[in-house]
XYZ file of C-alpha atoms in Angstrom:
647
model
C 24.348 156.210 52.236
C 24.362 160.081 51.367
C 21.492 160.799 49.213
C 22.512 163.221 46.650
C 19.275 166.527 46.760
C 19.098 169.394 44.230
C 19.403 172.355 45.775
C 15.795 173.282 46.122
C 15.408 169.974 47.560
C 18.565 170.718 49.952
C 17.524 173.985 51.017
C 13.847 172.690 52.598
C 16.054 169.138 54.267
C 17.814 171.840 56.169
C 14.717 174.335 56.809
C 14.355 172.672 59.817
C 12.894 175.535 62.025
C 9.370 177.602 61.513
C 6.333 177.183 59.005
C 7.368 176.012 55.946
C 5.013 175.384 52.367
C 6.665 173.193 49.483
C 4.860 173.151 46.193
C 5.539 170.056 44.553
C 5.092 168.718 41.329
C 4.128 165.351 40.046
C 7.106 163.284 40.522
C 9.379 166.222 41.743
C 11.068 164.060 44.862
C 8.911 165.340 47.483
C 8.914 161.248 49.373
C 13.006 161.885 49.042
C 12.719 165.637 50.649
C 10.748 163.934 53.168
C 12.496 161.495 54.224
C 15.800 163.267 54.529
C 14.040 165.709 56.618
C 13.447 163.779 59.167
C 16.658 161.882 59.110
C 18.002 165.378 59.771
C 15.785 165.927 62.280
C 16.398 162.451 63.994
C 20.407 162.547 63.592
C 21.112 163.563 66.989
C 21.030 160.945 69.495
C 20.872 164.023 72.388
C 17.075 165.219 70.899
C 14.414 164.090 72.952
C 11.639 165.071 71.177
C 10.184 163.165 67.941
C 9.013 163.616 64.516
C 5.486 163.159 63.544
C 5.692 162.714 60.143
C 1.938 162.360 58.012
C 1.272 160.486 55.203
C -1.990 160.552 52.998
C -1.955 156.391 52.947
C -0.520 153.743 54.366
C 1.618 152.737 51.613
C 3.146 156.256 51.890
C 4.188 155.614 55.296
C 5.774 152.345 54.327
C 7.436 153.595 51.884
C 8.951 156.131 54.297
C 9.860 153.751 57.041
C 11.638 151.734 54.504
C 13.601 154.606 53.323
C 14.555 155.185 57.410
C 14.905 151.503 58.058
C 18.380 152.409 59.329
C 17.995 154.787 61.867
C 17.936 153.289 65.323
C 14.624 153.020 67.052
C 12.380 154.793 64.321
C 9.779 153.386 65.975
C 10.486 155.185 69.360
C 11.408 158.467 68.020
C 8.708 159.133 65.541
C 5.664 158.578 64.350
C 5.519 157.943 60.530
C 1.479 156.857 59.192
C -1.549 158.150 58.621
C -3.099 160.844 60.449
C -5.842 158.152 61.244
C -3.136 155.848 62.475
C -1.726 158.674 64.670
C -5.852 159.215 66.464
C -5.910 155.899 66.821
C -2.558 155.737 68.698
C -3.714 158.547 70.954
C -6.960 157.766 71.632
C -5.596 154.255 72.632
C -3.663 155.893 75.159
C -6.195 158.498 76.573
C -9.877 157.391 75.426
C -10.537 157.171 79.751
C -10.124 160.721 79.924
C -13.587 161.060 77.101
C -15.661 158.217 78.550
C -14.334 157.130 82.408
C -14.116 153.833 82.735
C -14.633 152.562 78.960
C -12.218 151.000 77.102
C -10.881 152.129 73.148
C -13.918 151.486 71.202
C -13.733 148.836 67.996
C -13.198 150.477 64.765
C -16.218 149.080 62.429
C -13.943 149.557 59.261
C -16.220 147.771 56.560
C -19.119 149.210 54.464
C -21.993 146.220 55.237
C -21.246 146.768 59.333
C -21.977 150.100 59.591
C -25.089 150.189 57.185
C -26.319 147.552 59.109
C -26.076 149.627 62.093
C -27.706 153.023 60.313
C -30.374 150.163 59.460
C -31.330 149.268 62.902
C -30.836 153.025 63.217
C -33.802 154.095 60.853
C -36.125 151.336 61.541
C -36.610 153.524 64.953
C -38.218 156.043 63.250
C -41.909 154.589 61.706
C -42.539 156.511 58.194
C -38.870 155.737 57.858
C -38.977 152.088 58.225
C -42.000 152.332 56.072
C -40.701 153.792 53.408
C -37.089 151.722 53.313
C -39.952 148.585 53.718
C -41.231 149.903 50.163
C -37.799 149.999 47.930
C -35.717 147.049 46.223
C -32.729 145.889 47.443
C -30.561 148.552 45.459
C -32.659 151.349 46.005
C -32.319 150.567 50.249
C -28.854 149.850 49.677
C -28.422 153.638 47.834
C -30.147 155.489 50.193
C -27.923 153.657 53.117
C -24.543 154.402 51.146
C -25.586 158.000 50.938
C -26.985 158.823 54.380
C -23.228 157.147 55.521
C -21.517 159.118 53.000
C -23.574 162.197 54.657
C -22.954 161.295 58.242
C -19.163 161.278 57.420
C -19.432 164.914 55.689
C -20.525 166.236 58.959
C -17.892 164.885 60.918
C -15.164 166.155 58.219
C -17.045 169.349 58.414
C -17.812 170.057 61.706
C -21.186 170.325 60.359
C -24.919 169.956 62.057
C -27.313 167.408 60.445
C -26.769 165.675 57.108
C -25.119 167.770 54.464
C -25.827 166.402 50.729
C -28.745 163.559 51.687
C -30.500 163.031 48.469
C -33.686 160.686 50.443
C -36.351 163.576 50.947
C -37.682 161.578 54.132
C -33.929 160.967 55.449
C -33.206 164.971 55.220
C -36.710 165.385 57.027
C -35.413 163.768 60.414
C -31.455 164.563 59.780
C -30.881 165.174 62.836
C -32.781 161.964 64.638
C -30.646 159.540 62.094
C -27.495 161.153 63.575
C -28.712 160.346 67.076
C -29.792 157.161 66.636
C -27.084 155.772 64.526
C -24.276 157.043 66.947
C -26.375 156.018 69.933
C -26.391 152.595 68.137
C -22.431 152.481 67.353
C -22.608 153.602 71.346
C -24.545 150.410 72.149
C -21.989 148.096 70.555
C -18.709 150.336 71.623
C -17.973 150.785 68.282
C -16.509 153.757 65.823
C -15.982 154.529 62.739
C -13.135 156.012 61.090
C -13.984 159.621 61.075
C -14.840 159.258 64.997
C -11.330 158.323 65.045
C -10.408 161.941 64.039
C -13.702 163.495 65.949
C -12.569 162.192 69.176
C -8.877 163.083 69.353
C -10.328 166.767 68.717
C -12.417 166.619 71.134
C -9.497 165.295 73.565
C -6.832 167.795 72.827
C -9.452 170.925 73.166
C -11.148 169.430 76.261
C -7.769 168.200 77.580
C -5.542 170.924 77.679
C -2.671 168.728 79.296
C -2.850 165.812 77.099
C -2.604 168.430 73.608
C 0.051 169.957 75.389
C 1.713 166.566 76.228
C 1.661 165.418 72.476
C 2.760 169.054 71.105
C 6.023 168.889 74.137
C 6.676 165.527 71.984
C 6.209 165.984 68.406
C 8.133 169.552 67.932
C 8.090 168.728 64.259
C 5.388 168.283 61.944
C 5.562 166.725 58.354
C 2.241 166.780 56.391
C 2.545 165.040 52.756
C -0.470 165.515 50.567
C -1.592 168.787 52.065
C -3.932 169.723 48.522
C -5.685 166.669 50.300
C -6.854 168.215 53.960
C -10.605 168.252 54.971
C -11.584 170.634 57.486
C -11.390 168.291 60.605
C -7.554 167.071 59.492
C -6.394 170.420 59.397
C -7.705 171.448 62.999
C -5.707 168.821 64.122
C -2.567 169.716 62.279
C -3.287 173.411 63.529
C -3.607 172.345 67.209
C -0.623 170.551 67.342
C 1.647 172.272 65.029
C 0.364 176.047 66.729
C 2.957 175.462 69.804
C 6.294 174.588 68.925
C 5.556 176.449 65.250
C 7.856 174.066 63.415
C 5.405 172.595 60.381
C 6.115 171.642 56.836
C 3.282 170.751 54.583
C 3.804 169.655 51.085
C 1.096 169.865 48.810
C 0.294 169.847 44.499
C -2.743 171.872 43.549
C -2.909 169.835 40.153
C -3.395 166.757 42.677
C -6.394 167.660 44.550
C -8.616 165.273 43.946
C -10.224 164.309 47.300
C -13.143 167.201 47.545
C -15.989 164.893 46.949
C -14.340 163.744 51.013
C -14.582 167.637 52.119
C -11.087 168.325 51.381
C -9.710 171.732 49.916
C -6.429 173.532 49.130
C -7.943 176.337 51.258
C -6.572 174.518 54.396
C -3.274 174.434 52.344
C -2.701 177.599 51.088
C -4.661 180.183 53.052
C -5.547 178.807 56.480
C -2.296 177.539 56.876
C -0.319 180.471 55.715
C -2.421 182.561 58.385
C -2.633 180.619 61.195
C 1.077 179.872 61.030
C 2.700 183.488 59.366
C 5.502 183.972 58.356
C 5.552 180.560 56.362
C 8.537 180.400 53.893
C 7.505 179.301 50.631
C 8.833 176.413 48.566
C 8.706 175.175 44.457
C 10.224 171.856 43.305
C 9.251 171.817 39.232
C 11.779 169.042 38.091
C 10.364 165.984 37.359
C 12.663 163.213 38.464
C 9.668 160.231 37.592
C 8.552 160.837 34.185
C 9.419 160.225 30.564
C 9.459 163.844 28.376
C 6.584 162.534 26.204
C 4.808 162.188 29.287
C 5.339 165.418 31.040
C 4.768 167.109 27.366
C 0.801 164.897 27.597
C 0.559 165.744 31.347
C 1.099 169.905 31.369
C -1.981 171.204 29.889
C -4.119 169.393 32.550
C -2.014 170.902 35.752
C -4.157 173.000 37.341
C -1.278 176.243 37.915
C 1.834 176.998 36.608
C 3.888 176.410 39.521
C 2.441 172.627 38.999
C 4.124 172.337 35.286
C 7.288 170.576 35.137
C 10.254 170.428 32.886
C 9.744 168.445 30.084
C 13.490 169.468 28.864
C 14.486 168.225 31.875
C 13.834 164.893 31.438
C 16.627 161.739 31.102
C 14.482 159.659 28.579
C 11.918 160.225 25.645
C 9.724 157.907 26.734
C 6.372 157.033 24.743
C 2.951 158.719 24.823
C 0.085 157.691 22.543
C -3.724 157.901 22.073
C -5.705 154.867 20.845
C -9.141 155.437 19.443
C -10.557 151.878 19.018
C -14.406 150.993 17.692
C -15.911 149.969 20.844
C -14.976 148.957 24.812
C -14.140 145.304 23.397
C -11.526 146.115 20.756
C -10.256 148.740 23.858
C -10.053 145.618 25.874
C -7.993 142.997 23.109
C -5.735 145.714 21.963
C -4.424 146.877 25.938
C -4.352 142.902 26.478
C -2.245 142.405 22.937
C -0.217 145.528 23.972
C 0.854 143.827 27.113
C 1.908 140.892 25.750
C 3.927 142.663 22.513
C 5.929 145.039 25.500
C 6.404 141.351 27.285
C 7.773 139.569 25.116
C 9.731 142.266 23.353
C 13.569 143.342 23.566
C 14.692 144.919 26.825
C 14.229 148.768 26.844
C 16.633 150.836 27.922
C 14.843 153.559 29.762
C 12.978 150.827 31.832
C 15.220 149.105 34.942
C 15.678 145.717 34.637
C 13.267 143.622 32.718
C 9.373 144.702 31.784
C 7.115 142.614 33.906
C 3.769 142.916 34.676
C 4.324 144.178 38.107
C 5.547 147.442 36.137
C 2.357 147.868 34.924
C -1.327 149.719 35.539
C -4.485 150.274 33.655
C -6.345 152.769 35.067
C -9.712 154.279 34.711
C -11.843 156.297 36.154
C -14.523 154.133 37.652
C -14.722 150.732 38.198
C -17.422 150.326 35.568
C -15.255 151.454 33.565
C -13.071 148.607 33.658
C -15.359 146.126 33.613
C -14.738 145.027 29.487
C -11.095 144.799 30.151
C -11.491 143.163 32.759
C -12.989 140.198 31.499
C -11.111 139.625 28.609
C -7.922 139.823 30.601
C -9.233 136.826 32.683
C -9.838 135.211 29.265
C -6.397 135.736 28.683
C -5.113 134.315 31.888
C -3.331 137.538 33.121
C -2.606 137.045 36.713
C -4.008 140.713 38.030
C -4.652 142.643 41.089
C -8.203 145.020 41.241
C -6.574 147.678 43.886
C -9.379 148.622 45.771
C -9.381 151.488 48.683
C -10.467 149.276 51.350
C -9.370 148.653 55.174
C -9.270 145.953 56.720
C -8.462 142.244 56.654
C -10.860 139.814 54.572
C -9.955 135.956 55.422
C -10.470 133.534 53.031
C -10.780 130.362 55.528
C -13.842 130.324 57.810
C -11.657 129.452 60.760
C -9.707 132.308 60.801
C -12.809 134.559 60.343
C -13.530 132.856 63.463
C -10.594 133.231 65.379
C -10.166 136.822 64.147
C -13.648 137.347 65.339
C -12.769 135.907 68.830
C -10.710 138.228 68.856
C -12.879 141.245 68.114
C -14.662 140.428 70.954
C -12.492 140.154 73.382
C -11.131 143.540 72.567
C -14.806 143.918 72.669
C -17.631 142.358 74.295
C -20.077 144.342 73.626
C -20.160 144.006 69.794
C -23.138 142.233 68.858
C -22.497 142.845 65.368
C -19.352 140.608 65.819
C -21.162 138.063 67.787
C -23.778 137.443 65.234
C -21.470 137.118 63.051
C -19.335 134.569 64.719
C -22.468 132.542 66.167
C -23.853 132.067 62.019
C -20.224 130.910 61.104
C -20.730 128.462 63.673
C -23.848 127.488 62.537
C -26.186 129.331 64.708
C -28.431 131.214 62.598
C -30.838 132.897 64.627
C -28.937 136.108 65.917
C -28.712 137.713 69.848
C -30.420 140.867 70.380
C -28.523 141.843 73.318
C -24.999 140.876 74.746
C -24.523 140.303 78.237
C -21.636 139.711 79.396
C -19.100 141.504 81.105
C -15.763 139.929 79.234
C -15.219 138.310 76.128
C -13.902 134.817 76.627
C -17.451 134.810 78.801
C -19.188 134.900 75.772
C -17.004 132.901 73.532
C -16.656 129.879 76.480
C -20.811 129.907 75.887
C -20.550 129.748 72.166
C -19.556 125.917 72.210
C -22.976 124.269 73.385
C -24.403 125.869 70.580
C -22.144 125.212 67.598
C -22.447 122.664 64.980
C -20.201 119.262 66.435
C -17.325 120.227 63.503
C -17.506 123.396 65.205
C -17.529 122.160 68.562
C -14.333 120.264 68.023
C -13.124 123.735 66.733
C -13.778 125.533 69.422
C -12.284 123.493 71.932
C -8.727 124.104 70.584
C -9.585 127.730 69.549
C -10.797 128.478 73.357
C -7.778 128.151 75.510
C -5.689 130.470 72.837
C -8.317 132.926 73.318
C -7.764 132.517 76.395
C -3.934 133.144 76.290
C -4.520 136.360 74.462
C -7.037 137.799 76.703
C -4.801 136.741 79.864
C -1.317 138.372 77.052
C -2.921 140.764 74.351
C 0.889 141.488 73.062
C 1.773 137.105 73.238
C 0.119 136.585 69.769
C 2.688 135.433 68.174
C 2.957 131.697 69.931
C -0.755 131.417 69.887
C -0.450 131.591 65.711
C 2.151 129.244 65.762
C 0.424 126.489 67.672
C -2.718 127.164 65.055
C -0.265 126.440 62.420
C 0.586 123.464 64.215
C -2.803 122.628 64.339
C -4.298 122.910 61.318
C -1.169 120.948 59.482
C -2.527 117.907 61.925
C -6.127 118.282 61.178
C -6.564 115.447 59.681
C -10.793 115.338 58.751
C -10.165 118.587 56.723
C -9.186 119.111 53.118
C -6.061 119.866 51.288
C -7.861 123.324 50.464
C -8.492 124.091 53.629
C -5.917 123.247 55.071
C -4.082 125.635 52.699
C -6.416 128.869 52.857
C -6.218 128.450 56.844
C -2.204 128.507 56.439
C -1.931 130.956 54.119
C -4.746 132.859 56.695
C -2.297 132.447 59.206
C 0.453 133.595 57.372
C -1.199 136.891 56.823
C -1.983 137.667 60.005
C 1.419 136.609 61.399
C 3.261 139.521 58.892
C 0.686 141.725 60.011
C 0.698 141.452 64.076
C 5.257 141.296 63.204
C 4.709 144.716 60.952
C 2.565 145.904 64.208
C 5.256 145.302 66.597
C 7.981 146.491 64.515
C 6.158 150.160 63.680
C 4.613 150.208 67.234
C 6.273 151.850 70.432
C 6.577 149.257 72.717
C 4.128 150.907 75.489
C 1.571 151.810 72.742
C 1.021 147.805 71.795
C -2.207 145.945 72.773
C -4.318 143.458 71.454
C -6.828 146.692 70.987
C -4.413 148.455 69.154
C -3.392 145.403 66.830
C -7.125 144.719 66.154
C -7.717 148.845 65.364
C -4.209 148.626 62.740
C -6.181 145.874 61.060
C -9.030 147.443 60.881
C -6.877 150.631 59.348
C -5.219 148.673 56.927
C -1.978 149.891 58.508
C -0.037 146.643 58.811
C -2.043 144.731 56.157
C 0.066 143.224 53.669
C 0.607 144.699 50.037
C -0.284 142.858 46.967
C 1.412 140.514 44.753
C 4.316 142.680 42.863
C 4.135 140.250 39.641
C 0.688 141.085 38.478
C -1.007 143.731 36.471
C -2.693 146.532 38.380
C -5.978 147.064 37.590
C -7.446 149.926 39.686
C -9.419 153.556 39.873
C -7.411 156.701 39.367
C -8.342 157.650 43.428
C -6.830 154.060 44.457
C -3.409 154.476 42.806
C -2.709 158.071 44.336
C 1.496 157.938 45.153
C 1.812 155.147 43.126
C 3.956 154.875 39.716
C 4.689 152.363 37.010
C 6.909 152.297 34.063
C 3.612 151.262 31.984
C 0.505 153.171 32.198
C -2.765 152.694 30.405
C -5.784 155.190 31.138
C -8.583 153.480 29.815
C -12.203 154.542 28.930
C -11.310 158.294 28.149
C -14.465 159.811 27.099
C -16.866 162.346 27.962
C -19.178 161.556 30.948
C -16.706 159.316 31.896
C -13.639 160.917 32.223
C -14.879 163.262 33.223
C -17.444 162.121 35.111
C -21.204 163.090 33.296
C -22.192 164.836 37.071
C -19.242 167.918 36.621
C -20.340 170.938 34.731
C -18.017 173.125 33.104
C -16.172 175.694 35.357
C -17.402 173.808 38.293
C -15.361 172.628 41.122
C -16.114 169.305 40.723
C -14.691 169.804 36.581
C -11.624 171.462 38.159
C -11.084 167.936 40.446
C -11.883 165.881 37.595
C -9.182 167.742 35.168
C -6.882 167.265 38.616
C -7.572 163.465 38.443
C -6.500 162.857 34.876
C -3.629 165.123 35.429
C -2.395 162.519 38.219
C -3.646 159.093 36.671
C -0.828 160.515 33.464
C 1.807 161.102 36.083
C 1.566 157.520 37.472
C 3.518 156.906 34.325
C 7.355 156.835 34.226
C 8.081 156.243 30.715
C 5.321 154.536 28.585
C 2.004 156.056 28.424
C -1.164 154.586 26.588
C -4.462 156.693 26.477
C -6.999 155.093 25.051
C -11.045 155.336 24.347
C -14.279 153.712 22.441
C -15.581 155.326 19.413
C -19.015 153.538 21.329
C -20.018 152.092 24.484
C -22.837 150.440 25.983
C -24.539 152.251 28.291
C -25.462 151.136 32.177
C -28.886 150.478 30.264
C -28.054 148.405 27.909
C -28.004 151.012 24.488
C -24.734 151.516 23.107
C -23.636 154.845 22.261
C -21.611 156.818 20.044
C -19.088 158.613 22.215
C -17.085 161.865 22.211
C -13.329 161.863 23.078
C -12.406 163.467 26.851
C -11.697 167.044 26.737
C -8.260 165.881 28.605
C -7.110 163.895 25.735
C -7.607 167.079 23.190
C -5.895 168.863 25.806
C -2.759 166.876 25.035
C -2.444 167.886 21.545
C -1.843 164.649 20.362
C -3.634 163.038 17.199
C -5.390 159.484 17.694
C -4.070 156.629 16.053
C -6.794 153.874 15.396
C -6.202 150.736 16.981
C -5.563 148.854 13.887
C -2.589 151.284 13.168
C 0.921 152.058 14.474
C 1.567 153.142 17.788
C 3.774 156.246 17.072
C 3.055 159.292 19.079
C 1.685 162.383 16.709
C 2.028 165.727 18.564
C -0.649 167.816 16.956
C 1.353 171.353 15.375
């Protein structure tokens, strides 16, 4: 099918060769420019290099891969993901060549593993342990969130010890945390995600032949969401890109919203146009998403000119209005009454099809934030999805969690994190210390003297299909059918176990077929499966027939025809911690600018006259400084819903 392209859009498809810098707006076609690129770029069958092409999340990607569904072997000829996805993919290949003899570490993806590493980490130090001993639950749980969120800094950064620690005791011995937490993730041959990124640096500049290797592949470079690079993401780009010289990086200033992760349109728009001169310069302005009302809202928040689009340009009128309502309750009833007036009301004819809930958002700016509407649209019985930026794969039956753990540890035996974990499930409370073994079915054959007799019984049909896998990490497929099999005969259990196991099994069947089908066949391993799970790279997306409820960071390439930005006051949105003609106020005016341009043609700001505070006062509140930015009146939530553009 010949997509038709503007002829901006056609002139950077066929800018094939040399450094290359597109400035797109909000909803300008950049996905579309993309894509076609690197259909272009694929359509000879005689090439024999490949495309990496780098998305800012995995939805992106998919998104892209369905777009190039039809060209043959898209799997084998590029790579499309995130740049995450990509270091995992090489360091699966090459991790020998760091540590001889060791195996791909396991990527501890969640939030409670890795703080209960840095735990075991601190309690090595003595006035630290003492003084974590001394503070509540939510005070050790703040000072572990923060000393992570530091640790990752440095690794973004390239920096020494930890950047931003608020603990005065944790910045004292900095640099011992570091130590001991990494030697700790050592001890259990585990990673997290900005190792992932660490290590493939420190491959490709201490392996010459392997960069070179990857950089004789990939001749061409895509990077979407450039605004978005920290400094560690950019090396990367830089040392691959550097020797073929044929990079395109597409980037929105107004869209830069990821600083608070070390990321800067420096890397964008003066590293890049040094380190890769002469780099021809792009603009795409028209709006191709968007309803005029909203582009007319959205253009006094974008953050440069070359970021404002078209309003004149637009196909529909669309709807944009500000609701100033008494308090976060009657915020939460009118949204929920909204919804169901735009429901059940006559088709529109700027929307596609009919107006379901799948076609719309609320978004705010913290999940606090959402919190009142939240609970009233339970009241209501609104089937909704809370879009959360997680990785990872959460079961909901205990036997999968068990199986899945299994198979953790046979990727990786030395885990004791995962074997604690698998012995409690079991029913073995008391945890191991230290893990012995040499291979992981080793370790899971001695699990079954010690389980509970349900989960002896378990065990004994989980066992030999661990065994199958270890024996043929790419066979899963079989081994999921036969628990299938199984758990429809198990008689002794329930009907709702039996159905969460299913539906467990269900899940992790799409994911390990979405695995194989974006995975080059030599690049697949039972390693590699478990590290796209733990990257959220082939887990499946949400329901489409539910209301989105989610934070403006969590919805970032996303669009619906119905947007409501909730909660828009000041020291909320924005946030109370950004000062006027700070960075961090620039960011914030960046992130209201692209929660507005999630909409396509109906747009609902609203805010509480009061609010009750984290404390428990409630507070008169002033309107965001975004909303006055819009020029458009309020309209009280007991009145019409007519936009008024202020003269």
């Amino acid at each position: 099918m010949n997509i038709r392209l503007s002829p901006e859009q056609k002139e950077i498809v066929e800018a094939t060769e040399g450094a290359h810098l597109v400035l797109a707006s909000a909803g300008s076609g950049k996905t579309r420019v993309l894509t076609e690129r690197v259909k272009r770029l694929l359509g000879s069958q005689q090439r024999r290099y490949r495309v990496l092409a780098l998305t800012f999340t995995n939805r992106a990607a998919d998104e892209m891969k369905e777009r190039l569904k039809d060209l043959p072997d898209l799997g084998e000829r590029s790579f499309v993901g995130t740049i995450h996805a990509f270091c995992q993919m090489v360091l699966e290949a090459h991790y020998s060549a760091l540590a001889e003899g060791e195996r791909m570490p396991t990527i501890f993806e969640r939030d409670e593993d890795r703080m209960a590493l840095l735990e075991k980490a601190l309690h090595m130090i003595p006035s630290v342990r003492r003084e974590l001993g001394a503070k509540s639950d939510k005070e050790r749980r703040a000072i572990l969130m923060n000393l992570l969120a530091a640790i990752s800094a440095a690794k973004r950064g390239f920096a020494a010890g930890l950047p931003g620690v608020s603990d005065r005791l944790c910045a004292e011995y900095a640099d011992t945390i570091r130590e001991n937490f990494e030697a700790e993730l050592h001890a259990q041959q585990g990673i997290d995600f900005d190792d992932l990124l660490v290590l493939t640096h420190r491959l490709f500049t201490e392996q010459a032949h392997i960069l070179e290797h990857y950089a004789g592949i990939y001749r061409y470079l895509c990077v979407d969401e450039a605004q978005d690079l920290n400094a560690i993401q950019y090396e990367l780009i830089r040392l691959l890109g550097q020797p073929n010289g044929n990079v395109l990086l597409v980037g929105c200033k107004s869209q830069a919203i990821y600083g608070f992760n070390g990321a800067s349109i420096e890397y964008m728009e003066k590293a890049f146009c040094q380190d890769f001169s002469p780099v021809t310069r792009h603009e795409l302005l028209k709006n191709y998403r968007s309803a005029r009302s909203v582009i007319q809202a959205a253009n006094p928040l974008a953050a440069s000119p070359s970021d404002r689009m078209r309003p004149d340009e637009a196909a529909y009128e669309g709807e944009c209005t500000v609701i100033a309502c008494e308090d976060e309750g009657q915020e939460a009833k009118w949204i929920v009454d909204k919804i169901g007036e735009l429901l059940k009301g006559p088709p529109r004819e700027d929307i596609e099809g009919p107006l379901t809930l799948g076609k719309m958002a609320v978004l705010a700016r913290t999940r606090y934030a959402m919190q009142a509407l939240e609970a009233v649209v339970q009241e209501a019985e609104i089937p909704y999805e809370l879009r959360q930026q997680q990785n990872g794969l959460a079961f909901d039956s205990d036997f999968m969690r068990v199986f899945d753990l299994g198979l953790c540890l046979l990727v990786n035996p030395r885990s004791q994190l995962h074997l604690n974990q698998l012995r409690k499930l079991i029913g073995k409370e008391d945890p191991v210390s230290h893990v012995s073994a040499n291979k992981g079915i080793d370790l899971l054959e001695s699990l079954r003297g010690s389980a509970t007799r349900e989960w002896s019984e378990r065990l004994s049909f989980c066992l030999p299909e661990w065994r199958k896998v270890a024996v043929e990490g790419t066979k899963l497929l079989p081994v999921l059918n036969r628990i299938e099999e199984y758990a429809k005969q198990a008689n002794t259990w329930d009907e709702h176990e039996r159905a969460r196991v299913l539906a467990d099994v269900g899940i992790m069947r799409d994911c390990w077929t979405r695995y194989t089908h974006n995975t080059a066949s030599e690049y697949r391993s039972l390693s590699g499966f478990r590290a796209n799970l733990s990257l959220g790279v082939v887990r499946p997306s949400g329901s489409s027939d539910v209301l989105t409820l989610a934070t403006v960071h969590s919805v970032k390439g996303l669009e619906f025809d119905v947007v409501f930005l909730i909660g828009m006051v000041e020291g909320v949105f924005p946030d109370y911690r950004a000062q006027t003609g700070t960075r961090q106020m620039k960011e914030e005016q960046n992130e209201a600018f692209v929660a507005m341009t999630r909409a396509r043609r109906l747009l609902y700001v609203t805010y509480p006259k009061s609010r009750v505070m984290p404390w428990g006062d409630r507070k008169a509140q002033q309107v965001s400084r975004f909303v006055t930015a819009t020029k458009i009146y309020p309209v009280s939530a007991g009145g019409g819903h007519v936009m008024r553009v202020a003269e």
